[in-house]
mmCIF file of C-alpha atoms in Angstrom:
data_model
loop_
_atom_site.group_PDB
_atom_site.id
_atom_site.type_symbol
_atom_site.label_atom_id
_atom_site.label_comp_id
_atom_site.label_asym_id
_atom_site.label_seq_id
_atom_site.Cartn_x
_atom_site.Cartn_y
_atom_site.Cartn_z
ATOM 1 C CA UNK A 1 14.281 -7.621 9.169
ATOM 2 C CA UNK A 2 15.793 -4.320 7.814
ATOM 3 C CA UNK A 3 18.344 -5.296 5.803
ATOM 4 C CA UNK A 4 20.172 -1.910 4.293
ATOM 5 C CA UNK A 5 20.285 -1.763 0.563
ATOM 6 C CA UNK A 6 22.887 -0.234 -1.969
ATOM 7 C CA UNK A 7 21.392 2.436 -3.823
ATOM 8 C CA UNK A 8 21.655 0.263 -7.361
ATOM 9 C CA UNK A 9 19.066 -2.409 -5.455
ATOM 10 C CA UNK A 10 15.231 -2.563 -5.142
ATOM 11 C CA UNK A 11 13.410 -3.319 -2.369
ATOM 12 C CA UNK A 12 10.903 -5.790 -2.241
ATOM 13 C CA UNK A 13 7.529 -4.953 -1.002
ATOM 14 C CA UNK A 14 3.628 -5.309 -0.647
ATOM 15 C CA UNK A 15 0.767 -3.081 -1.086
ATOM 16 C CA UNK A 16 -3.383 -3.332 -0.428
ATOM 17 C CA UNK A 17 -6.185 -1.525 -2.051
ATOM 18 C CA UNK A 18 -8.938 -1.839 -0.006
ATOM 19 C CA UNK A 19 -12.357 -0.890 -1.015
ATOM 20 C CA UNK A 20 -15.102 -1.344 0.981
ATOM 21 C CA UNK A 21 -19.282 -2.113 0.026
ATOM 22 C CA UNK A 22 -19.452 1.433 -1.998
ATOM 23 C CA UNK A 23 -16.098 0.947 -3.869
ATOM 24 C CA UNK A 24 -13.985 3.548 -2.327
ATOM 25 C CA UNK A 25 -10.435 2.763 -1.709
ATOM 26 C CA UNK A 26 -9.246 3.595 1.746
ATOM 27 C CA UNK A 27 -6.519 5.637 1.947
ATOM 28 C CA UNK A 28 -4.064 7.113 4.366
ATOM 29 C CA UNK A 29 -2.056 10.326 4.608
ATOM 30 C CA UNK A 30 1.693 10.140 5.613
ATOM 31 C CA UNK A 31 2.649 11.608 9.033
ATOM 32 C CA UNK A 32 5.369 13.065 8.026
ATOM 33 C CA UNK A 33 4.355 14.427 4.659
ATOM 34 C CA UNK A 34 0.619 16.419 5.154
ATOM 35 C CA UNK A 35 -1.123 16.020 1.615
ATOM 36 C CA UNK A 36 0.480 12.947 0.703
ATOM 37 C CA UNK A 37 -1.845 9.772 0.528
ATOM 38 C CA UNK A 38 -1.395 6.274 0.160
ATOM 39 C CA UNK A 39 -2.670 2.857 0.480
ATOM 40 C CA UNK A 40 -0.757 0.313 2.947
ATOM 41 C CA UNK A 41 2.257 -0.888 1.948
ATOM 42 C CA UNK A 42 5.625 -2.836 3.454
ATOM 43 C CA UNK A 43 8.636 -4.635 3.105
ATOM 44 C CA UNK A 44 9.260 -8.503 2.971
ATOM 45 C CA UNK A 45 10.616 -9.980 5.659
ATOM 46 C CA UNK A 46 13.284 -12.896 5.015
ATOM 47 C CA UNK A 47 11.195 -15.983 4.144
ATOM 48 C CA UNK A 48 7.660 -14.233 4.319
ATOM 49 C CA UNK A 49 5.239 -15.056 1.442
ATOM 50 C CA UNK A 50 3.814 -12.038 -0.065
ATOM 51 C CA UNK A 51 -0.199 -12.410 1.186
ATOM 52 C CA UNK A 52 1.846 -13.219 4.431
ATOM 53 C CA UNK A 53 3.170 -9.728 4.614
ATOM 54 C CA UNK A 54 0.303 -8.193 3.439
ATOM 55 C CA UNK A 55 -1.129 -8.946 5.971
ATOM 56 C CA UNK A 56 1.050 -7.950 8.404
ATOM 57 C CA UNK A 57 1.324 -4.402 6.798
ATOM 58 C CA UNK A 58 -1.643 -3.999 7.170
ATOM 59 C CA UNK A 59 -1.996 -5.019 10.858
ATOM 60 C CA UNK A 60 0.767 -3.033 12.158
ATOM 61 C CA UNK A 61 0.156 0.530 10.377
ATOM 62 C CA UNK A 62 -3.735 0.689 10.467
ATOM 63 C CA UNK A 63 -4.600 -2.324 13.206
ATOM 64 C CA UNK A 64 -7.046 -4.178 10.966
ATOM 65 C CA UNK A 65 -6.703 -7.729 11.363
ATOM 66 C CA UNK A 66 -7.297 -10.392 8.796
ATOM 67 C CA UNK A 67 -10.647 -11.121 9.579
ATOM 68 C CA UNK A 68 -11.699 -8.173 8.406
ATOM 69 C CA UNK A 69 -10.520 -8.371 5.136
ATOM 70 C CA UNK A 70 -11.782 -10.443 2.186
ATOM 71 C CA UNK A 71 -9.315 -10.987 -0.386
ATOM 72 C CA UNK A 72 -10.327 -10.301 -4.110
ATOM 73 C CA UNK A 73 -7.273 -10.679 -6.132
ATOM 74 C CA UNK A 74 -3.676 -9.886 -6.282
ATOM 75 C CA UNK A 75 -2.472 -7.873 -9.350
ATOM 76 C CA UNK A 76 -0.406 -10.349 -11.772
ATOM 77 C CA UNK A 77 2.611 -8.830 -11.895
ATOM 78 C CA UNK A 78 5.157 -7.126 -9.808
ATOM 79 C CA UNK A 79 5.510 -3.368 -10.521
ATOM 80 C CA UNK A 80 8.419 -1.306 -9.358
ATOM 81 C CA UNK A 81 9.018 2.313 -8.933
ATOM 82 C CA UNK A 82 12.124 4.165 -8.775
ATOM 83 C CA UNK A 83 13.257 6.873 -6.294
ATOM 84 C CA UNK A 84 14.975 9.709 -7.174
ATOM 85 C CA UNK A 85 18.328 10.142 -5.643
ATOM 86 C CA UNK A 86 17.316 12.630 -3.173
ATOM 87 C CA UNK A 87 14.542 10.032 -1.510
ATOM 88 C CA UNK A 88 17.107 6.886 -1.872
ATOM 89 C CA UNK A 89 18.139 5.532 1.500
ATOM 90 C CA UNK A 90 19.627 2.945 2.738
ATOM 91 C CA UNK A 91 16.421 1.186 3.688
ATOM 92 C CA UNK A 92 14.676 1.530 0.393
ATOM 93 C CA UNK A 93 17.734 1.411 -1.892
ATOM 94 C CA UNK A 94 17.371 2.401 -5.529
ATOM 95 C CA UNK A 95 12.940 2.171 -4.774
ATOM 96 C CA UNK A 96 10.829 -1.001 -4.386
ATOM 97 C CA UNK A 97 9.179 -3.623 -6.388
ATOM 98 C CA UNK A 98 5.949 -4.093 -5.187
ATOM 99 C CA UNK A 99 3.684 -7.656 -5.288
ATOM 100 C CA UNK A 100 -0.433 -5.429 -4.715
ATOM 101 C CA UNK A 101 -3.494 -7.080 -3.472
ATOM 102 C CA UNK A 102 -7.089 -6.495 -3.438
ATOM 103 C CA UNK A 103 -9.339 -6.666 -0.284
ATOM 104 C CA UNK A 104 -12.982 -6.010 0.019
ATOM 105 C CA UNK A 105 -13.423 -4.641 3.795
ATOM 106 C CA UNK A 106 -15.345 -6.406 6.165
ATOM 107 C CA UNK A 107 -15.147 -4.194 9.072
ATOM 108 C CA UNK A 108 -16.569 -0.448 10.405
ATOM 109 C CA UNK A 109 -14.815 2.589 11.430
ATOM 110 C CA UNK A 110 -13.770 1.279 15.079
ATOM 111 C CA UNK A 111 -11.828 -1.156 13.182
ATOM 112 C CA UNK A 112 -9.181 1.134 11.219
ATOM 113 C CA UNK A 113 -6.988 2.566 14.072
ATOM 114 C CA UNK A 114 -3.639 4.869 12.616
ATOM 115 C CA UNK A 115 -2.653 5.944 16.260
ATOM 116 C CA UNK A 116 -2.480 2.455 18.222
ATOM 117 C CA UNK A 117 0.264 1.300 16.564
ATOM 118 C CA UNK A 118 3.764 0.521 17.411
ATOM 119 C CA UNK A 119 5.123 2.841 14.673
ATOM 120 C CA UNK A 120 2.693 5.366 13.586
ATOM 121 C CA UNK A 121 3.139 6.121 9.827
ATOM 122 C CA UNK A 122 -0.138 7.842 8.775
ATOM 123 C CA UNK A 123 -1.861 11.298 10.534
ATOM 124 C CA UNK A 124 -5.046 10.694 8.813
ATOM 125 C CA UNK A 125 -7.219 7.829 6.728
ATOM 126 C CA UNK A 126 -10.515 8.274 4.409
ATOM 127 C CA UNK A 127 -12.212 6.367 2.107
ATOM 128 C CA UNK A 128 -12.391 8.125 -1.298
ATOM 129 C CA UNK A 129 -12.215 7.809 -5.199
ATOM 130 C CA UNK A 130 -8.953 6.034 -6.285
ATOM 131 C CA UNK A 131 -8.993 8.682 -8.851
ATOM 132 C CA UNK A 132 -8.671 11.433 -5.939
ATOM 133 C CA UNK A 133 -6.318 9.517 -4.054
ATOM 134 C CA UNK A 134 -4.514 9.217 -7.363
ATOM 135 C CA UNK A 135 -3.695 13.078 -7.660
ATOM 136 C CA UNK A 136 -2.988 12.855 -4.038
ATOM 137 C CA UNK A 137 -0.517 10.558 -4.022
ATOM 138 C CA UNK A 138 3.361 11.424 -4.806
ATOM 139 C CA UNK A 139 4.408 11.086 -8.593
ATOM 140 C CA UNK A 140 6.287 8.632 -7.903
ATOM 141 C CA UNK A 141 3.931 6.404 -6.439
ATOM 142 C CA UNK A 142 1.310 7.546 -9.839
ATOM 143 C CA UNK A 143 2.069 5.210 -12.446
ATOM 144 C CA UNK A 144 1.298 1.833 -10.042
ATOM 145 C CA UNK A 145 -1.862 3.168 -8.757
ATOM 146 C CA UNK A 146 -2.865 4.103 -12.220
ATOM 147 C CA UNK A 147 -1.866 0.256 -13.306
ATOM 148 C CA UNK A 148 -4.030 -0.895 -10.030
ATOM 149 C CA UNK A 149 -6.993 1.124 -11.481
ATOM 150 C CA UNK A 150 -6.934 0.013 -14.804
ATOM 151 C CA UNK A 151 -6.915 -3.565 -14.149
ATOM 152 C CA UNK A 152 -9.140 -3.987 -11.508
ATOM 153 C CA UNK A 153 -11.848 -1.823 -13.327
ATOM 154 C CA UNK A 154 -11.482 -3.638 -16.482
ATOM 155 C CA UNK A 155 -11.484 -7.327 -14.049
ATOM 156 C CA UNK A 156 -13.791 -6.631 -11.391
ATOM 157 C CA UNK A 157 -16.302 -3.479 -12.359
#
């Protein structure tokens, strides 16, 4: 459901770190935007339970189904970011609060698939060091991943 949002109004969202048997994060980089990487990440629908989305997120902009994904843990908090006024829009409002998850993947190459999709979002995926994918990532988005880091080295390292 896209439900437009006043720019004084955060959207809620998920996000997934997925790391796979070396502990590399896989990452993707924006279609739109060459140079800019992220991990998966999407809006709640009305009623949807955060893993529930998650999951769906993930399905729909890199086809890996759930099976393929072990879940680890789900950072404690929520953590927001702000947009600048330039990047507010109606669907994202004043920026999101964000409920992130963990997964260990379970899967090969075959299984990640950015172009079958029903609304490509990504040109490109890797797997890489969250700290790369950390100065890769827009400055806005910064400050969460470096939360995500820290507490998932300090809890699962």
């Amino acid at each position: 459901m896209n439900t437009l949002l006043p720019d004084n109004v955060f959207r809620a969202n998920v996000g997934a770190v997925i790391i796979n048997e070396e502990g590399y994060v896989l990452a993707f980089e924006r279609l739109k935007i060459k140079g800019a990487w992220q991990f998966p990440q999407g809006g709640l629908n009305e009623h949807e339970e955060p893993l529930e989305a998650i999951y769906r997120e993930i399905s729909e902009e890199t086809n890996i189904s759930k099976e393929k994904l072990i879940l680890i843990s789900n950072y404690p908090e929520w953590l927001a970011y702000e947009l600048n006024n330039e990047m507010r829009t109606p669907k994202h409002g004043r920026g999101q609060v964000q409920k992130w998850f963990l997964f260990k993947f379970n899967g090969n190459s075959s299984d990640i698939n950015i172009s079958d999709v029903k609304e490509q979002e990504f040109s490109a995926w890797k797997w890489d060091r969250m700290d790369n994918i950390i100065n890769d990532t827009p400055q806005f988005r910064k400050q969460i991943y470096i939360k995500l880091k820290n507490y998932w080295n300090i809890h699962f390292a």
